[in-house]
XYZ file of C-alpha atoms in Angstrom:
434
model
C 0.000 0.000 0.000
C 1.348 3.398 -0.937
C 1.895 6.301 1.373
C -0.961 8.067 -0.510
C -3.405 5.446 -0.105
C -2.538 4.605 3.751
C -3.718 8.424 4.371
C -6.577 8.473 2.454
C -7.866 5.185 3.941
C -6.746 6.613 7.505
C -8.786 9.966 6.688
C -11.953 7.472 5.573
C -11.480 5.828 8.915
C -12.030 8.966 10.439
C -15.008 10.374 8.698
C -17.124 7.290 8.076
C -18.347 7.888 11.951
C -20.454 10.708 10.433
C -19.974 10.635 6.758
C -21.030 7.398 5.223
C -20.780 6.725 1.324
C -23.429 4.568 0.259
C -23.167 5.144 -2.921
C -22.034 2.156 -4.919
C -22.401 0.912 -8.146
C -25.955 -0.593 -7.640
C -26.850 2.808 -5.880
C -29.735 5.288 -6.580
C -31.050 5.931 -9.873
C -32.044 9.390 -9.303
C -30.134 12.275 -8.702
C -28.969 13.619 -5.838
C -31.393 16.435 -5.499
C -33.836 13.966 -5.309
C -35.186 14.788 -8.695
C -35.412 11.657 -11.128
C -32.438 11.053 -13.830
C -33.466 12.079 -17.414
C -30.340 11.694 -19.132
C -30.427 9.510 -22.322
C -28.668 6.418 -21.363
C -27.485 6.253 -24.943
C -25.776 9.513 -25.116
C -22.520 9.690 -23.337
C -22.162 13.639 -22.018
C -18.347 14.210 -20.886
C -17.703 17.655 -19.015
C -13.810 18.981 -19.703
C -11.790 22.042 -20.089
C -9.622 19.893 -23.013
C -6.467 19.995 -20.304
C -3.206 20.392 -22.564
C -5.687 22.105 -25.266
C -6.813 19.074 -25.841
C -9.629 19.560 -27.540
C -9.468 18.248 -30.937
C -7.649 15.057 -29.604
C -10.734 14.152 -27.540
C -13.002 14.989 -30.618
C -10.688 12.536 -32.590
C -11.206 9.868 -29.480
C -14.506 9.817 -28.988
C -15.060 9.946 -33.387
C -13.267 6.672 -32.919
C -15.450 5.137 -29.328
C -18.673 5.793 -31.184
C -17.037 3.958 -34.438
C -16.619 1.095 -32.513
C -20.012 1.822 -30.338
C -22.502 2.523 -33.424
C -25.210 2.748 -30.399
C -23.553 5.487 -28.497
C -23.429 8.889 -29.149
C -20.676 11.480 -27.012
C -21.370 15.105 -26.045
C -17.931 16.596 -25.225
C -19.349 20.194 -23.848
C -16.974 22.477 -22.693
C -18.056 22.789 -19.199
C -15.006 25.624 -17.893
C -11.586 26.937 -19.086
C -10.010 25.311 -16.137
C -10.542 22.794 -13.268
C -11.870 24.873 -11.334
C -14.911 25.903 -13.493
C -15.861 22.265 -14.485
C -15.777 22.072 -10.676
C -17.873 25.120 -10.376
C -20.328 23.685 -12.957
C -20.627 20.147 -11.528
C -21.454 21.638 -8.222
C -24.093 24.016 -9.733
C -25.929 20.831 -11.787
C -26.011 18.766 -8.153
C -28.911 21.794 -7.214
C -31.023 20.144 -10.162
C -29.549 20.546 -13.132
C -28.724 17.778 -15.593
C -25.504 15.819 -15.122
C -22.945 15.263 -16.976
C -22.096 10.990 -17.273
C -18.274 12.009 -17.086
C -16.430 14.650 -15.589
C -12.856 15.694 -15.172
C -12.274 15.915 -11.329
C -8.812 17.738 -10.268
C -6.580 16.937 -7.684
C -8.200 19.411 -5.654
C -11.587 18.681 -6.119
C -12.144 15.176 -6.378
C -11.744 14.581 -2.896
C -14.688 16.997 -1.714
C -17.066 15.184 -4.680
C -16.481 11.724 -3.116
C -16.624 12.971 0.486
C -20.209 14.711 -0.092
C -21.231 11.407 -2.441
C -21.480 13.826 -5.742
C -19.619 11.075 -7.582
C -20.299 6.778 -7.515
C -17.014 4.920 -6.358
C -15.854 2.515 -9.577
C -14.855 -0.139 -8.087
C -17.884 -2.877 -8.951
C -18.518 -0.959 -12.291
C -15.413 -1.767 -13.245
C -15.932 -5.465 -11.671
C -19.400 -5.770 -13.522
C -17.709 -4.252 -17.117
C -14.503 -6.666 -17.034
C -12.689 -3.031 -16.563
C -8.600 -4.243 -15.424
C -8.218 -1.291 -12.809
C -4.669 -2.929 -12.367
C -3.908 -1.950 -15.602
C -2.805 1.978 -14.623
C -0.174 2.887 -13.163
C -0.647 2.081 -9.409
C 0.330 5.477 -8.116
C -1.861 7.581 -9.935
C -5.053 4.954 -9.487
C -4.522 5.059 -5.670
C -4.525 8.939 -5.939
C -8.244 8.839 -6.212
C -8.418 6.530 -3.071
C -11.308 7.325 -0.356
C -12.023 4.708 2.167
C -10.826 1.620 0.288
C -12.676 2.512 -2.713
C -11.869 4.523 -6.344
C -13.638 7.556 -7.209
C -11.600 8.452 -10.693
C -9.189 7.480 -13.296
C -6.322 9.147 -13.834
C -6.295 11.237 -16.832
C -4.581 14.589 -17.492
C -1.795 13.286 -14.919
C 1.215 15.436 -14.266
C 4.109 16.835 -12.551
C 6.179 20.085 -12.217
C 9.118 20.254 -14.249
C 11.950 23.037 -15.128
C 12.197 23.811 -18.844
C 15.402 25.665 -19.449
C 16.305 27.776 -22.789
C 19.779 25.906 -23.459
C 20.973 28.328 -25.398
C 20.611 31.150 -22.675
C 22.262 28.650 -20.347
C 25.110 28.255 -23.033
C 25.133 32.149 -22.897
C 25.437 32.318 -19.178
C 28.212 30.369 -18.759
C 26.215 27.507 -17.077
C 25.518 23.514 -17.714
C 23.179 23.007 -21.127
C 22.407 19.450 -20.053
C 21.024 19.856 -16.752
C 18.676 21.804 -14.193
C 20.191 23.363 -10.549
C 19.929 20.758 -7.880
C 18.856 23.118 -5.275
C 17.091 26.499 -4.932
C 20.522 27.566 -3.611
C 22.011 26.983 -6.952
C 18.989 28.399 -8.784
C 20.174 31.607 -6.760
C 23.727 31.401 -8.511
C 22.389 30.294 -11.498
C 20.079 33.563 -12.069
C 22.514 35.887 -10.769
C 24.651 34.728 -13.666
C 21.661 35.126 -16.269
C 20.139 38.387 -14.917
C 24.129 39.760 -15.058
C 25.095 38.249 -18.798
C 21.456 38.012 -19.953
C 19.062 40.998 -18.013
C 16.349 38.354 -17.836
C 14.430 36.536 -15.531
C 15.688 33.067 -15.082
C 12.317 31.804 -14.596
C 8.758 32.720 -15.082
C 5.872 30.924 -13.028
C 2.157 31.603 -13.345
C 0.456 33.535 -10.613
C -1.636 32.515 -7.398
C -4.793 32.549 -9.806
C -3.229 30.063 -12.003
C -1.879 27.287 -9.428
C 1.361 29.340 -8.037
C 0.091 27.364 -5.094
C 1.212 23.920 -6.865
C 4.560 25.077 -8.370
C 5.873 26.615 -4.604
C 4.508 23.204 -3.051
C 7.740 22.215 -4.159
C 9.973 25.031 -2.886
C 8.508 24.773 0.378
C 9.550 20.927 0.619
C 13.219 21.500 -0.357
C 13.533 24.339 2.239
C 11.980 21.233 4.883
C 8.901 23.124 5.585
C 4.878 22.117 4.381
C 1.778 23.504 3.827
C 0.491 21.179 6.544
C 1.248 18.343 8.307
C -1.795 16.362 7.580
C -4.470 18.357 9.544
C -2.178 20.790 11.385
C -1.074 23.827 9.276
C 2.346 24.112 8.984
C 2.513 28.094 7.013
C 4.607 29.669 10.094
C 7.102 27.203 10.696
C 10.687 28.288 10.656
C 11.229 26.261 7.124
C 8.219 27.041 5.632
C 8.712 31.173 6.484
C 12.245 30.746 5.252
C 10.961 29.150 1.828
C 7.971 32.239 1.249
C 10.965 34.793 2.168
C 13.123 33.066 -0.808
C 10.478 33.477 -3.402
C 10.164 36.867 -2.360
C 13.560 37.624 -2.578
C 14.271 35.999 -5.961
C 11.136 38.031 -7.671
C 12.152 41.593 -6.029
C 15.828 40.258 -7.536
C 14.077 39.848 -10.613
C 15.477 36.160 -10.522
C 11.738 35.231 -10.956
C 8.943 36.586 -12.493
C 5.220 36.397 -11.699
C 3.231 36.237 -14.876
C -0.038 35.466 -16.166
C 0.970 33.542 -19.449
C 4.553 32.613 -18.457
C 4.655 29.802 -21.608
C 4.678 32.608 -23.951
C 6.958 34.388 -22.168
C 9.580 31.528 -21.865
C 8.814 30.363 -25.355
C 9.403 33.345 -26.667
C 13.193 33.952 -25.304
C 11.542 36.522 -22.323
C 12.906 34.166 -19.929
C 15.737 31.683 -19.917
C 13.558 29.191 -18.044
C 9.726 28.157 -16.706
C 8.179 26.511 -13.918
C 5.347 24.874 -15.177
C 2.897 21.342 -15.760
C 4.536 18.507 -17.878
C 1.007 19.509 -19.764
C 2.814 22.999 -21.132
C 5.068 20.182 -22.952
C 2.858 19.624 -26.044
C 2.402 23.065 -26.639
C 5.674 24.184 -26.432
C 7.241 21.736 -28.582
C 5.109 23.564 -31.453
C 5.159 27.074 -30.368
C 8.649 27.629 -28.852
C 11.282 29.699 -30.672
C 13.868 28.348 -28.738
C 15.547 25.054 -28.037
C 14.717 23.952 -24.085
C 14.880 20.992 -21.536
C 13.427 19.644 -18.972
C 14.621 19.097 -16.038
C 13.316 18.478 -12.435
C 12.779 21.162 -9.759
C 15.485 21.564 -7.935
C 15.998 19.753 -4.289
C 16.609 18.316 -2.192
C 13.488 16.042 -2.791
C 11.424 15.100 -2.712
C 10.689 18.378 -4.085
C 8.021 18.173 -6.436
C 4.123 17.414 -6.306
C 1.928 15.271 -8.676
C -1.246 17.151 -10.496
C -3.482 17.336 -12.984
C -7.079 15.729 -13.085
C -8.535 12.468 -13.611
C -12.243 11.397 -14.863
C -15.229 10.416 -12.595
C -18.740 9.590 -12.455
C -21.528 11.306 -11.100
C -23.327 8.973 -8.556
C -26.846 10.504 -9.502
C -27.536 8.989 -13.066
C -28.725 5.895 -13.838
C -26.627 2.704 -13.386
C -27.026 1.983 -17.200
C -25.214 5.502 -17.412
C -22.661 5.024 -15.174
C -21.990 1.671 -16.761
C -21.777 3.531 -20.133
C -19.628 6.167 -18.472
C -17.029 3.777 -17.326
C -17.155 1.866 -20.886
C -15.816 5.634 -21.848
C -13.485 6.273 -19.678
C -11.651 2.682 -20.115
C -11.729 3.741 -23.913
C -10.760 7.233 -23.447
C -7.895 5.903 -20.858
C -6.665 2.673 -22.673
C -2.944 2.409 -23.866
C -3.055 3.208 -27.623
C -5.461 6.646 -26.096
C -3.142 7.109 -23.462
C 0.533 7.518 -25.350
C -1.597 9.678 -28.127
C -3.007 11.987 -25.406
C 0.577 11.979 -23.557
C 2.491 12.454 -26.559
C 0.306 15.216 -27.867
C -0.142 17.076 -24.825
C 2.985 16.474 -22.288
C 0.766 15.039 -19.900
C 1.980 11.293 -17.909
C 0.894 7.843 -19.944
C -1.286 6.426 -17.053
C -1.319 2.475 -18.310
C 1.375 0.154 -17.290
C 1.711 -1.448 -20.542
C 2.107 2.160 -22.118
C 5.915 2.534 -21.762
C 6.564 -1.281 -22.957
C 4.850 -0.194 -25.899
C 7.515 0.291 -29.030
C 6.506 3.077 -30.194
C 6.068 4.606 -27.519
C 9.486 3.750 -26.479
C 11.178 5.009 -29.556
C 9.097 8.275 -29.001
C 10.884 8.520 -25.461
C 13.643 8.178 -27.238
C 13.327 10.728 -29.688
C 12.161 12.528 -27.569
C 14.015 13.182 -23.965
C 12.011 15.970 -22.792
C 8.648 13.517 -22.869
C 11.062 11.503 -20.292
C 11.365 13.713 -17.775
C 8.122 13.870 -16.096
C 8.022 9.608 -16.070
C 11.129 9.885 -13.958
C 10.457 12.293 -11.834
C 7.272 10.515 -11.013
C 9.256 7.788 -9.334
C 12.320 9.858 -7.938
C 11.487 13.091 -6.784
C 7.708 13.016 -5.815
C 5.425 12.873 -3.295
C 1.628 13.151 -2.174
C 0.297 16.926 -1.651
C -0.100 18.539 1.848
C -4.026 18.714 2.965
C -4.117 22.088 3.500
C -4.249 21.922 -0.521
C -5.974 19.438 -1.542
C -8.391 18.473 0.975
C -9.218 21.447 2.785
C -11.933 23.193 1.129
C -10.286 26.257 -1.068
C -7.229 25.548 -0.161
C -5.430 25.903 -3.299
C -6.594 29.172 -4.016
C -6.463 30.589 -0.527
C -2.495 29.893 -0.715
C -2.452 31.145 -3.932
C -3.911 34.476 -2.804
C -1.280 34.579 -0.466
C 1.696 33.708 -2.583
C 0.123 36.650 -4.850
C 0.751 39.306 -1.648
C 4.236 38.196 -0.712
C 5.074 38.353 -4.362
C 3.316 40.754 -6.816
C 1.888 42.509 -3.460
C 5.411 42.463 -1.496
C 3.709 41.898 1.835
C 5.485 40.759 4.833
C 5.997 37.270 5.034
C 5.472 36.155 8.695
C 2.398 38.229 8.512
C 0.982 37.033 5.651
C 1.603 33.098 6.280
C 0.705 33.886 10.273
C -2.477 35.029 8.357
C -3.461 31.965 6.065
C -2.234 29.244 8.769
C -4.872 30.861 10.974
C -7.461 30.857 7.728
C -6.515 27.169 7.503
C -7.447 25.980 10.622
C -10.371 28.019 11.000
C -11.336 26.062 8.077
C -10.225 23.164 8.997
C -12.096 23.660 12.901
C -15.539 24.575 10.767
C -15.217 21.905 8.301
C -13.183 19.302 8.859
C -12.879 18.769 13.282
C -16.624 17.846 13.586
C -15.993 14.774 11.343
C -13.072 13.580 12.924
């Protein structure tokens, strides 16, 4: 059992005294409003924001799921720009709107669907469909663990990687072939560029655009947390020290804050980005600049696993959700998953994928594609609560990365000022059910 699932089935343990998810495959047949489900079992309706701009591969997937499914018909609706609005959306159609059949559920939001019974654990779907859950890649199935049972597949799976413009590296004097090992040499490193170069060594997106994920990272390597498990952890020594480096390097101008920070870095703006293995695909067509990837720098673990998977709402009909699942398996299966990953940047999520030839050869070809595998298995781990199962969490530490860094507030203050947020959240939300 992994370290992710071991806390996850823990944190079930905890909650089932007054949350209990009775939803299973066999489950209601209305939806959770109460209202009765009037979704055409025959008509598959998948909610996404297309993550990696992704859009006209899913078209081309599903085009080839109905061709071998003459009696089912897919709706891909674009149901947000982001997560976080497909989120929005879902939560909205739980009042009484119609549901989708599939969803993409985040890292940060799947939990909170499964806790409140908004989506159907997959488990005996996939039993009752001859669906071979073994077949992903352990790791990211078990991320969508809640009390022994699965509540998505992994999908748009990914990590945080360093792309570096080599030639700017070349330029400053430094190693073409590699990323700094720690934030310490990242310092050195962009002193060298902003002397030789007058750019920023790296651009990262803002706290609106998951700053919050990237500095996850940072704060490990400097041996502080956003939590530690239930307990906020903002105004310990480590984790002040890591929120005071950040600060420093962007009033260095070491790193820059930016809303669209792929442009900038594929454009030459900056000699390097902080971004999602899922910026991969569309920098390999739009860059103007040779790059790498590289991990974030340590000591690790020091980087954090993302993206989104697919679930199921649990109020449709069971034909539906046994139709959904049929989709997902298809939209998930190892010649869909080294398309989508190859295409977009994003992880291959079956086993069998990276035995594949081709897709070996394309590893090959392709080092950068490599990276992100890797790192998956050597400089990982599981996210702190504070993100991902606390209730806003994400974007309340990404309001608060935006004041220490665009705002140049005071540090101590401002993480003294989310830890107590946290755990006022935590208290109101979370205590009761422990």
């Amino acid at each position: 059992m992994s370290r992710h699932t071991k806390r996850i089935a823990a944190l079930g343990a905890a909650l089932l005294t007054t949350v209990s998810l009775t939803a299973c495959a066999g489950g209601s047949t209305t939806a959770s409003n109460g209202s009765k489900d009037s979704g055409d079992a025959n008509t598959i309706t998948f909610w996404s924001n297309h993550p990696g701009s992704s859009r006209d591969l899913e078209e081309e997937m599903i085009k080839e799921f109905e061709e071998e499914n003459p009696d089912l018909h897919v709706e891909l609706v674009t149901a947000g720009s982001n997560y976080e609005e497909v989120a929005q959306r879902f939560n909205a159609s739980l009042a009484g709107g119609d549901q989708p059949d599939v969803l993409v559920a985040s890292d940060v939001t799947w939990f909170n669907f499964a806790l409140n019974e908004a989506t159907t654990p997959l488990d005996e779907l996939w039993e009752m469909n001859d669906i071979d859950a073994d077949s992903y890649v352990d790791t990211l199935r078990e991320d969508y663990t809640y009390n022994d049972k699965h509540y998505g597949v992994p999908y748009s799976r990914s990590t945080n990687l360093m792309y570096w413009n080599t030639d700017d590296l070349e330029a400053a004097g430094l190693p073409t072939d590699r990323g700094p090992e720690t934030w310490q040499e990242f310092d050195e490193w962009a002193t060298a560029i902003k002397e030789k170069l007058n750019k920023p060594a790296v651009t990262v997106p803002d706290g609106s655009n998951y700053l919050d994920w990237y500095f996850q990272g940072m704060i490990w390597a400097f041996g502080g947390s956003y939590s530690n498990e239930w307990e906020p952890n903002f105004t310990a020594p480590e984790s002040i020290e890591a929120g005071k480096f950040l600060q420093d390097q962007v009033k260095e101008g070491h790193i820059e804050i930016a809303t669209d920070p792929t442009v900038a870095f594929g454009s030459g703006k900056a000699s390097g980005l902080l971004e999602s293995t899922g910026s991969l695909g569309g920098l390999k067509e739009t860059a103007t600049i040779p790059f790498i990837t590289t991990y974030l720098p340590g000591p690790g673990p020091s980087a954090a696993t993302g993206g989104a998977g697919l679930a199921v709402p649990n109020g449709i009909s069971d034909e539906r959700k046994a139709n959904a699942v049929k989709f997902i398996d298809f939209m998930t299966n190892t010649k869909n998953t080294i398309k989508f990953s190859q295409k977009t940047g994003y992880m291959p999520v079956r086993k069998d994928a990276l035995e594949d030839p081709e897709e070996k050869k394309f590893l090959e070809e392709n080092p950068n594609a490599e990276t992100a595998i890797k790192q998956l298995n050597e400089n990982t781990k599981p996210q702190d609560y504070a993100r991902v199962f606390v209730s806003g969490g994400g974007q309340r530490i990404g309001g608060a990365l935006d004041r220490i860094t665009v705002g140049g507030q005071d540090v101590e203050q401002t993480f003294a000022d989310l830890q107590k947020e946290t755990q006022g959240v935590i208290d109101r939300d979370i205590t009761p059910k422990l």
